[in-house]
Tab-separated table of C-alpha atoms in Angstrom:
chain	number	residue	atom	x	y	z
W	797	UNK	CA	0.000	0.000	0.000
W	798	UNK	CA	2.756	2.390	1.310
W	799	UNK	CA	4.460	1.681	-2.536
W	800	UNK	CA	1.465	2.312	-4.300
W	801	UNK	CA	0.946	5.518	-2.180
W	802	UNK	CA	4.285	7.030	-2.270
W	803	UNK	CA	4.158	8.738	0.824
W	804	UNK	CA	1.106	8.290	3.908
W	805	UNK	CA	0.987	11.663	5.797
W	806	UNK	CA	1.460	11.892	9.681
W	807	UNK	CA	-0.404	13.929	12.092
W	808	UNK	CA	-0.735	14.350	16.119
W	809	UNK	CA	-4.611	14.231	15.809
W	810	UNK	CA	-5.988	10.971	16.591
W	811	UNK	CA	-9.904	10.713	16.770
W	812	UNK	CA	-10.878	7.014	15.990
W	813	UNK	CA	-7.057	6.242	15.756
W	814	UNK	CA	-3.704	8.147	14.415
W	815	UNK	CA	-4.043	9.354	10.566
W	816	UNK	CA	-1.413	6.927	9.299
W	817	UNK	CA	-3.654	4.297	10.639
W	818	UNK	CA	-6.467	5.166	9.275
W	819	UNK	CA	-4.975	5.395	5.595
W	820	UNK	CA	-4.364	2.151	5.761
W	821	UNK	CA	-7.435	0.886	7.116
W	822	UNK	CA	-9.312	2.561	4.192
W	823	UNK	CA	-7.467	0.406	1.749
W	824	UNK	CA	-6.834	-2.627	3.529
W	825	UNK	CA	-10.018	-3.292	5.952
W	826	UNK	CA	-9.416	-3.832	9.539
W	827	UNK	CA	-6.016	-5.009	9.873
W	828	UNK	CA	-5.034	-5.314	13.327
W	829	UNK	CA	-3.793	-1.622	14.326
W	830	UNK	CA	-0.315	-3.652	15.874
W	831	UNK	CA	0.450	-4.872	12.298
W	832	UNK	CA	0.372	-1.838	10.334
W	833	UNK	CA	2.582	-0.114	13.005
W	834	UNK	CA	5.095	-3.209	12.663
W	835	UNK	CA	4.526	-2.848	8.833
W	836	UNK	CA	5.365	0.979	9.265
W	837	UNK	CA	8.135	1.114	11.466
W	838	UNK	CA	9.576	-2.331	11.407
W	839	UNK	CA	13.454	-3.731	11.299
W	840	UNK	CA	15.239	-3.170	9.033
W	841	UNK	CA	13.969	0.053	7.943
W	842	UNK	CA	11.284	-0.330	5.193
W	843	UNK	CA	9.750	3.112	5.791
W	844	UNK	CA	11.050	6.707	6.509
W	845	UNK	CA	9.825	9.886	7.643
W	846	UNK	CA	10.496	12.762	5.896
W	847	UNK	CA	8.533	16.250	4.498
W	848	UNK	CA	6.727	15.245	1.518
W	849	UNK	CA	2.958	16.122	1.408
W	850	UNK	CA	3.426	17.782	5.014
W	851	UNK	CA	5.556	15.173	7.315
W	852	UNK	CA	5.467	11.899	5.966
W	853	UNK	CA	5.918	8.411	6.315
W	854	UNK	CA	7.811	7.166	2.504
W	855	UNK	CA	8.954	3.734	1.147
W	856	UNK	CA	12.785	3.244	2.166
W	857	UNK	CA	13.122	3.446	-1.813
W	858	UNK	CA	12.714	7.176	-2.368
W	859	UNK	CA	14.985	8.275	-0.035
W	860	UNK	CA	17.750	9.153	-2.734
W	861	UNK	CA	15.075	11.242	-4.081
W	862	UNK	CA	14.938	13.698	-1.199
W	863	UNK	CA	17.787	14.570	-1.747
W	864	UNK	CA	17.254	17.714	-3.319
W	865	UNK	CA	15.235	18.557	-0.310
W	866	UNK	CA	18.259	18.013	1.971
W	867	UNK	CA	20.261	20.298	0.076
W	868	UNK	CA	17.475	23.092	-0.298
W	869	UNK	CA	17.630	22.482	3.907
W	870	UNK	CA	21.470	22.860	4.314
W	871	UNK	CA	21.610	26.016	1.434
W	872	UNK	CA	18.497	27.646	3.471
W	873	UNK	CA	19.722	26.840	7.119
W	874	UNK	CA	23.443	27.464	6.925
W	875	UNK	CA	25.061	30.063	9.499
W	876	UNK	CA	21.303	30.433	10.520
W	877	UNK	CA	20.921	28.242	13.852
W	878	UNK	CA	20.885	29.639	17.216
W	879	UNK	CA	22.444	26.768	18.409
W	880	UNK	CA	26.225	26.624	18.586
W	881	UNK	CA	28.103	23.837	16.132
W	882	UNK	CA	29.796	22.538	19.196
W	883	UNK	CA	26.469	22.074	20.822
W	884	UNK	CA	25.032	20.411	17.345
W	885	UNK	CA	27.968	18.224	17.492
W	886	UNK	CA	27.460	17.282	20.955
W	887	UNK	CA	23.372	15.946	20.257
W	888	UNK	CA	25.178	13.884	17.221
W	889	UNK	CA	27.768	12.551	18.920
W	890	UNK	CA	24.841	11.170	21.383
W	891	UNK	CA	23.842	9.131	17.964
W	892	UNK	CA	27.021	7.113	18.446
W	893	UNK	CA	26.117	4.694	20.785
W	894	UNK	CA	22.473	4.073	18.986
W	895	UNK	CA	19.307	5.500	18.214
W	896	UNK	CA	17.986	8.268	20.427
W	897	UNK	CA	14.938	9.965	20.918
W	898	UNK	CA	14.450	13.619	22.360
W	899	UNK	CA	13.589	12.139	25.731
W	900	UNK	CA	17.162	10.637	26.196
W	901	UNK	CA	18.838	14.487	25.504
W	902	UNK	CA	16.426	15.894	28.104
W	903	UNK	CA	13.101	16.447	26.043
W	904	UNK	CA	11.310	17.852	23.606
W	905	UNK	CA	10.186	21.305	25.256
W	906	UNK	CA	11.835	23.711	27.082
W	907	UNK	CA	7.968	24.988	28.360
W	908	UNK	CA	5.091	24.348	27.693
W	909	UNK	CA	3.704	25.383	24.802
W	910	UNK	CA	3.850	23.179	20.778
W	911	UNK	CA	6.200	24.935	19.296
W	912	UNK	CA	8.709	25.780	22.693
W	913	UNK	CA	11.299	23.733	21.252
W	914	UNK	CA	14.444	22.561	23.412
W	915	UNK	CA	17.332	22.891	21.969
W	916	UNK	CA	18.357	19.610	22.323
W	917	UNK	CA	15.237	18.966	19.960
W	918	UNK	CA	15.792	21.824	17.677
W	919	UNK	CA	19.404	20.501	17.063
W	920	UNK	CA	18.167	17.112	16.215
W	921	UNK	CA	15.193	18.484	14.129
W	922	UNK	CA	17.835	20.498	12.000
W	923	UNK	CA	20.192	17.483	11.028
W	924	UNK	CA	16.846	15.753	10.223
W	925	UNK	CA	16.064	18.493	7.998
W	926	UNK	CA	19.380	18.081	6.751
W	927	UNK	CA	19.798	14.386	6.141
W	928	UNK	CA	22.477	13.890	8.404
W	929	UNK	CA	19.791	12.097	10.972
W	930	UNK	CA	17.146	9.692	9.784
W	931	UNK	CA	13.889	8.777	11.263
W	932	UNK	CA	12.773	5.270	10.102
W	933	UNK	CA	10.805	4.097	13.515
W	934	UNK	CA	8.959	5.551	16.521
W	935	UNK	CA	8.422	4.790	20.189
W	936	UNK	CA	5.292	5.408	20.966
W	937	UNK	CA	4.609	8.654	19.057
W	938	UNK	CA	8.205	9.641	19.737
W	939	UNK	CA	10.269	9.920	16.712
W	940	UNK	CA	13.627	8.017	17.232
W	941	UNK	CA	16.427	9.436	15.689
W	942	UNK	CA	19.373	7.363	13.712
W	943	UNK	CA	22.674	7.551	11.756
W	944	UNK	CA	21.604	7.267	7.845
W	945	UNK	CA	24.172	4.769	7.200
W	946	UNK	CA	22.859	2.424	10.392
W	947	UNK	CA	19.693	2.668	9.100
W	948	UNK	CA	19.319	3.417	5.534
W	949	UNK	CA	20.184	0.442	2.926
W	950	UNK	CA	24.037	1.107	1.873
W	951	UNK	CA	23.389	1.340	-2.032
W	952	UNK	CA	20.002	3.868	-1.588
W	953	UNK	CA	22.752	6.216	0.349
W	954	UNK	CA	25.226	6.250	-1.863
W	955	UNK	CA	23.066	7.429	-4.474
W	956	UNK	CA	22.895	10.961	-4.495
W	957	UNK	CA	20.635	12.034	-7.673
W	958	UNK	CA	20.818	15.653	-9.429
W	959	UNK	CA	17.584	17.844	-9.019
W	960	UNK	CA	16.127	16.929	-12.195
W	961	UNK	CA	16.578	13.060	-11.655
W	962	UNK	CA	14.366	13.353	-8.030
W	963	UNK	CA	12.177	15.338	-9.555
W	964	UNK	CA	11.644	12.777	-12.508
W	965	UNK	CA	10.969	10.423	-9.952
W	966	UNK	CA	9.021	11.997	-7.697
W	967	UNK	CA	6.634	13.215	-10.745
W	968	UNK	CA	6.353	9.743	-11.949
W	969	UNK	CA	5.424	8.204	-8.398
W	970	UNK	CA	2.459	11.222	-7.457
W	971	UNK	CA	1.151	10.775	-11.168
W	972	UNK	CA	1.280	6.945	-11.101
W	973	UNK	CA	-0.693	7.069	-7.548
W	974	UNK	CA	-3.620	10.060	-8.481
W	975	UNK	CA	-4.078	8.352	-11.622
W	976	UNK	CA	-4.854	11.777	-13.652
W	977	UNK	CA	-4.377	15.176	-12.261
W	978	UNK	CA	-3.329	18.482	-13.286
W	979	UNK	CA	0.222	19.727	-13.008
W	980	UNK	CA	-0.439	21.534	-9.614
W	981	UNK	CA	-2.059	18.228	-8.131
W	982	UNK	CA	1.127	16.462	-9.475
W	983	UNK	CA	3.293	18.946	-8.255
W	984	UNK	CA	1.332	19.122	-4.939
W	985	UNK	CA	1.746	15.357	-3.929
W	986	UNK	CA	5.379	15.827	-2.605
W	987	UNK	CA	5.277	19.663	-2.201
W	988	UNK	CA	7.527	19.897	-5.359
W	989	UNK	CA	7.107	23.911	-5.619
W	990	UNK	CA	6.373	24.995	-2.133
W	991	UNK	CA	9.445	27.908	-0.789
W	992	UNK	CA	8.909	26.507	2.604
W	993	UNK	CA	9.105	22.715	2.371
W	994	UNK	CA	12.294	23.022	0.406
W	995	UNK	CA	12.271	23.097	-3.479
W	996	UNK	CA	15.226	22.728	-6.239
W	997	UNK	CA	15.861	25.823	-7.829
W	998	UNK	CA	13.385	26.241	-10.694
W	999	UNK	CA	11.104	24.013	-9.330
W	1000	UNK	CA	8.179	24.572	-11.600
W	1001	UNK	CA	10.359	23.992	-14.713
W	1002	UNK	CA	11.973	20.865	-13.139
W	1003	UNK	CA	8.316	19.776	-12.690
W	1004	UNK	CA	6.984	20.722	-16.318
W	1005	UNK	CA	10.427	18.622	-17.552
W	1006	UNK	CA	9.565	15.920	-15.417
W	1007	UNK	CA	6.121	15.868	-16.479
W	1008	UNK	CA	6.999	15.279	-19.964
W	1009	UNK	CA	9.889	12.666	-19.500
W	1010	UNK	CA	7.853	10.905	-17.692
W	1011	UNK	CA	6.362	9.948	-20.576
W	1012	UNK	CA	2.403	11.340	-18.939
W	1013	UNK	CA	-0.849	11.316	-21.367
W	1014	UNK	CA	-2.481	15.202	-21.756
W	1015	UNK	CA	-5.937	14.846	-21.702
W	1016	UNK	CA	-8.869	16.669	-21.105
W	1017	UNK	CA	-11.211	16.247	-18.055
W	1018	UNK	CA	-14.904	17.375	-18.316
W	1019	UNK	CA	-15.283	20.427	-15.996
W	1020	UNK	CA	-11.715	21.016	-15.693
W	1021	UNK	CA	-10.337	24.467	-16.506
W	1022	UNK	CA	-6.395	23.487	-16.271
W	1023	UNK	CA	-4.761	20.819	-18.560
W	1024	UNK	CA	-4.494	17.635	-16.796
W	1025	UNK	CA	-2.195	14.670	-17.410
W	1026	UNK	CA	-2.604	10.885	-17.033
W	1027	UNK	CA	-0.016	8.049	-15.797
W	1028	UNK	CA	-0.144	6.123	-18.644
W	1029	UNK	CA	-0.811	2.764	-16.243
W	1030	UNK	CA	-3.904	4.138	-15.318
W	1031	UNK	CA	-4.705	4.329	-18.983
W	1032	UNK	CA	-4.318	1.109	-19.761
W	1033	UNK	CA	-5.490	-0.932	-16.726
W	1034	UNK	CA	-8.603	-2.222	-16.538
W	1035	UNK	CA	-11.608	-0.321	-15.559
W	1036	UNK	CA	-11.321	-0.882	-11.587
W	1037	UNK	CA	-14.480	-1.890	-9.905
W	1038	UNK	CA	-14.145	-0.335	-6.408
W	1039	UNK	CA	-16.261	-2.069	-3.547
W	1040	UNK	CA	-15.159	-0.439	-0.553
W	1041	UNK	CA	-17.140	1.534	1.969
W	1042	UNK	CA	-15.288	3.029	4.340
W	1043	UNK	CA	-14.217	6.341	6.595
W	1044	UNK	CA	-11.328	8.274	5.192
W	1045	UNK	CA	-8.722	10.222	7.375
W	1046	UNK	CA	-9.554	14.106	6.314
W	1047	UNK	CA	-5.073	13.659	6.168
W	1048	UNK	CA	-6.072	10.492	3.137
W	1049	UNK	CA	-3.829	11.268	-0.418
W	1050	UNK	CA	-7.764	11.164	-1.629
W	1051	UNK	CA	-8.773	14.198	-0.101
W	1052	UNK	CA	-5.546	15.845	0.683
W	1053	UNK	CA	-5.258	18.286	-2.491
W	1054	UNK	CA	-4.641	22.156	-1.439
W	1055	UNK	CA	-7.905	24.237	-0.292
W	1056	UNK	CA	-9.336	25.469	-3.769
W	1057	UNK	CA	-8.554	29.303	-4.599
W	1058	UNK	CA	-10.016	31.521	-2.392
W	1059	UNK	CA	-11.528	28.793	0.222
W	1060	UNK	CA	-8.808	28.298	2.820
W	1061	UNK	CA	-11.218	25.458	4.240
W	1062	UNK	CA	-12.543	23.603	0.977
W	1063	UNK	CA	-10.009	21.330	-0.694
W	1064	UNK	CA	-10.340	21.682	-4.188
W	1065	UNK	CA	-9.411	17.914	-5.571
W	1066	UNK	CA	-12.392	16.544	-4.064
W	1067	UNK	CA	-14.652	19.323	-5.658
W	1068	UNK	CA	-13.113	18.221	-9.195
W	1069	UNK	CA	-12.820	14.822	-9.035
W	1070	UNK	CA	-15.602	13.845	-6.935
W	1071	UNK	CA	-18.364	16.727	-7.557
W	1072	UNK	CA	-17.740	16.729	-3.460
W	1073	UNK	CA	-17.407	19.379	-0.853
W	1074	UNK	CA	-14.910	18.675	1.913
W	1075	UNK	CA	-13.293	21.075	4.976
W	1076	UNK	CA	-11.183	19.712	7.275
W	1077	UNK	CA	-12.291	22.379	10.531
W	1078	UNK	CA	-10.353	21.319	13.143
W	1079	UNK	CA	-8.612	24.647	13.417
W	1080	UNK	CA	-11.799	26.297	12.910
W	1081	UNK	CA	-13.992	27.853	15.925
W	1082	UNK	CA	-16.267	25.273	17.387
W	1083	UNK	CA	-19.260	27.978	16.568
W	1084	UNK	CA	-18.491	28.061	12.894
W	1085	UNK	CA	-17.513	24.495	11.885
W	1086	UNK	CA	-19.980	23.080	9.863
W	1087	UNK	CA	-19.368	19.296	9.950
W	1088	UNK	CA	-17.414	18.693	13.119
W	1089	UNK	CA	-13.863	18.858	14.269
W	1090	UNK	CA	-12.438	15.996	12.593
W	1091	UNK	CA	-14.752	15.165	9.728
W	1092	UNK	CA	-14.592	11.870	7.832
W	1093	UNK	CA	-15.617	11.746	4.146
W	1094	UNK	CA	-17.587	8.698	3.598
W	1095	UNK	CA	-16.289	6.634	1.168
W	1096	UNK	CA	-18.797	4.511	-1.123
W	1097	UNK	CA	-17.629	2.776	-4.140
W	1098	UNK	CA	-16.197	5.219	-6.198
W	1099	UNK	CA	-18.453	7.874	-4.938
W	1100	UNK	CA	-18.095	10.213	-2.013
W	1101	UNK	CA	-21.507	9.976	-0.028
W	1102	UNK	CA	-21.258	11.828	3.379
W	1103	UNK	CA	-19.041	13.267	6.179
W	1104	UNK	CA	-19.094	11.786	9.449
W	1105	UNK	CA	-17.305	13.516	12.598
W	1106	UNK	CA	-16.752	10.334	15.381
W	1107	UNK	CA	-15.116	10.408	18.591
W	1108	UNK	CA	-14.400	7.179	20.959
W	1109	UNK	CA	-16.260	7.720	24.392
W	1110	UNK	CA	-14.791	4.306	26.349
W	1111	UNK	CA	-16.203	1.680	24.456
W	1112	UNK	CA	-18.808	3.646	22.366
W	1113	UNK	CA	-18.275	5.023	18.661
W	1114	UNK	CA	-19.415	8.452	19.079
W	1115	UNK	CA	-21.127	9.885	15.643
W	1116	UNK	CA	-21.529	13.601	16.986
W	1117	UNK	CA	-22.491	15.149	13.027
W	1118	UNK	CA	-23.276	12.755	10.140
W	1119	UNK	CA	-23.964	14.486	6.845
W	1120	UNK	CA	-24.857	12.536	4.202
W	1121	UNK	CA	-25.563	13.321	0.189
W	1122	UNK	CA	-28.954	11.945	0.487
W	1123	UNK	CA	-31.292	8.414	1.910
W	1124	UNK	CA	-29.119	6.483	-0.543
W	1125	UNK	CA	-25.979	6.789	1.278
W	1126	UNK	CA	-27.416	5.727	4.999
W	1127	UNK	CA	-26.634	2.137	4.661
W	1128	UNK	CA	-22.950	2.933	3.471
W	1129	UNK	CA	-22.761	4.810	6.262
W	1130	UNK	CA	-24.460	2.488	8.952
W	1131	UNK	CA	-21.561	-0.012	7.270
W	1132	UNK	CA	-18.744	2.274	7.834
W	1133	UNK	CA	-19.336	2.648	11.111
W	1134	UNK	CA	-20.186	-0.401	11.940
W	1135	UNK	CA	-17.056	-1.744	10.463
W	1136	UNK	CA	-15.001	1.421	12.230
W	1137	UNK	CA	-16.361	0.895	15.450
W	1138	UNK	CA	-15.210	-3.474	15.755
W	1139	UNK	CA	-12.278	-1.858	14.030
W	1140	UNK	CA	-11.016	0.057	17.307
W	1141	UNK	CA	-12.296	-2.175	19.994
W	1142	UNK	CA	-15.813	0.078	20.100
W	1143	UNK	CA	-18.729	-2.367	21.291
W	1144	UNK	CA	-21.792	0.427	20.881
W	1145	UNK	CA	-22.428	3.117	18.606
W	1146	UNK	CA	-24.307	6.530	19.431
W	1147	UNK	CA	-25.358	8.640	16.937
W	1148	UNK	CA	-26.293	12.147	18.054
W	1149	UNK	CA	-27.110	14.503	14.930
W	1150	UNK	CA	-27.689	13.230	10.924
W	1151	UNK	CA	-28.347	16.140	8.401
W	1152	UNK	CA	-30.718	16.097	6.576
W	1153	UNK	CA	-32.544	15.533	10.019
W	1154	UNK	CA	-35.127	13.043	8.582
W	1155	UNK	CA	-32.557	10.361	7.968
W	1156	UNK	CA	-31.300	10.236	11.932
W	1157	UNK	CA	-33.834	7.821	12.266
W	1158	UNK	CA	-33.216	5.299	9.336
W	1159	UNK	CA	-29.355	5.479	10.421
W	1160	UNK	CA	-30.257	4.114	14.003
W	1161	UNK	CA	-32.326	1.635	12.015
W	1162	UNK	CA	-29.653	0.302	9.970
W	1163	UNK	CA	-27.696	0.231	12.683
């Protein structure tokens, strides 16, 4: 899954369970939660973290193509830390004797506070920036920090690609996983052209080059205004017959796209490829969300059919909002949560709003 993917983004929210999780579970069914964090972060490293879309968990196999990323990261950050080298060499030289996490250098946070950084843990998230640390497992939700050449396979470190090669690369793996998109969805997928994530210099050209070596199909989607491009797999596979009804992390590659122009909340890939209107309103104020804090699209087929915003109360599956497209989608949603709820150990589910109101009461039926 993680290969066909690319990259599975992380986040510190967990609702029904963490993001990553939940990714998974949306492709795969209910696969024991312990599996898919052995499958994740097991020994030897098949996995690494690293910003992609956002902070990332990546196949062991694109880690050459970071590279560029690494560099952008030592160019950006050079002469720049508060920290003093000695200090910096100090936290490595920690590394020696094994893996470390922030705990074992005195923690994470100087006070409380997210972003009150120690310095211990702004030294370590600066060589991690920079390659020269690797994260390829966690303790708990810890990340635990290694030497690249204890941890990383010996022939994908020696390989140090030019720009234009990771970009290649990178272009080919986002357009083989959306299927079709446009160049900004492409480009999107592994932050190609964001200032801030760290970008090759001429990034959009690198990605317009890499869009055409890569061999991708123009076409022309109905309703699009911007030229989009097809992997040419997706062209010639057969005609996929989806069957899955499921909850999708709000943090899912399906849903992830950037907010459309103009609506900071509303992602605009859904809107195109679905004819769907998603938010993700955990940052907004609990008097203007619409959906809920952490709101699920509903999954159905190949359609998206609701939004559901759950919460674990001890053993109960809290719904507290489920929005649904219309009467048709109530059973896929009864099944989703059904399935959800055995999924995280949940042996009742409560269901305390449905909108359009008239269908709370079929949803407790099917239930």
């Amino acid at each position: 899954m993680l290969r066909r993917l690319g990259a599975v983004q992380l986040d510190t929210i967990s609702v029904l369970a963490r993001s990553h999780e939940l990714v998974a579970y949306a492709r795969l069914g209910p696969v024991p939660r312990a599996a898919l964090e052995a499958a994740y972060w097991g020994q030897p490293a098949r996995a690494f973290e690293y910003t992609a879309h956002a902070a990332c968990i990546m196949p062991v196999a694109l880690w050459p193509f970071f590279a560029f990323r690494r560099r952008a990261a030592r160019e950006r950050e050079r002469g720049r830390s508060r920290l003093s080298p000695s200090f910096v060499e100090e936290v490595r030289a920690r590394l020696r004797d094994g893996p470390i996490t922030t705990t074992d250098v005195g923690g994470a946070r100087e006070s409380a506070g997210w972003w009150n950084w120690s310095d211990a843990k702004v030294a370590l998230e600066g060589l991690y920036r920079r390659g020269e640390v690797v994260v390829t497992t966690r303790r708990g939700w810890k990340r635990v920090y290694d030497l690249p050449e204890r941890a990383i396979p010996a022939d994908l470190l020696a390989h140090e690609p030019a720009d234009q090669e990771c970009y290649l690369e990178l272009v080919k793996v986002a357009a083989r996983a959306l299927g079709v998109g446009t160049a900004r969805d492409i480009a999107g997928y592994f932050f190609l052209t964001l200032p801030y994530a760290g970008t090759a210099p001429n990034a959009r050209r690198l990605v317009a080059e890499a869009i055409e070596a890569a061999g991708l199909v123009p076409v022309r989607v109905e309703g699009w205004r911007e030229a989009a491009f097809a992997s040419p797999a997706a062209l010639s596979a057969p005609p996929p017959h989806p069957s899955r009804t499921t909850l999708l992390s709000p943090f899912d590659p399906l849903v992830w796209a950037t907010p459309a122009p103009g609506q900071m909340q509303e992602r605009e890939y859904p809107r195109r490829v679905f004819d769907f209107s998603y938010s993700f309103e955990a940052y907004v104020p609990r008097e203007k969300r619409r959906h809920g804090y952490f709101t699920m699209p509903l999954l159905a087929g190949d359609r998206l059919v609701g939004r559901i915003d759950p919460f674990r109360r001890g053993k109960t599956l809290v719904a507290q909002r489920v929005s649904l497209e219309g009467p048709e989608a109530v059973p896929a949603a009864a099944a989703a949560l059904r399935e959800a709820a055995a999924w995280v150990g949940c042996t009742d589910i409560e269901v305390q709003e449905a909108l359009p109101e008239p269908l709370l009461t079929d949803l407790v039926s099917h239930l």
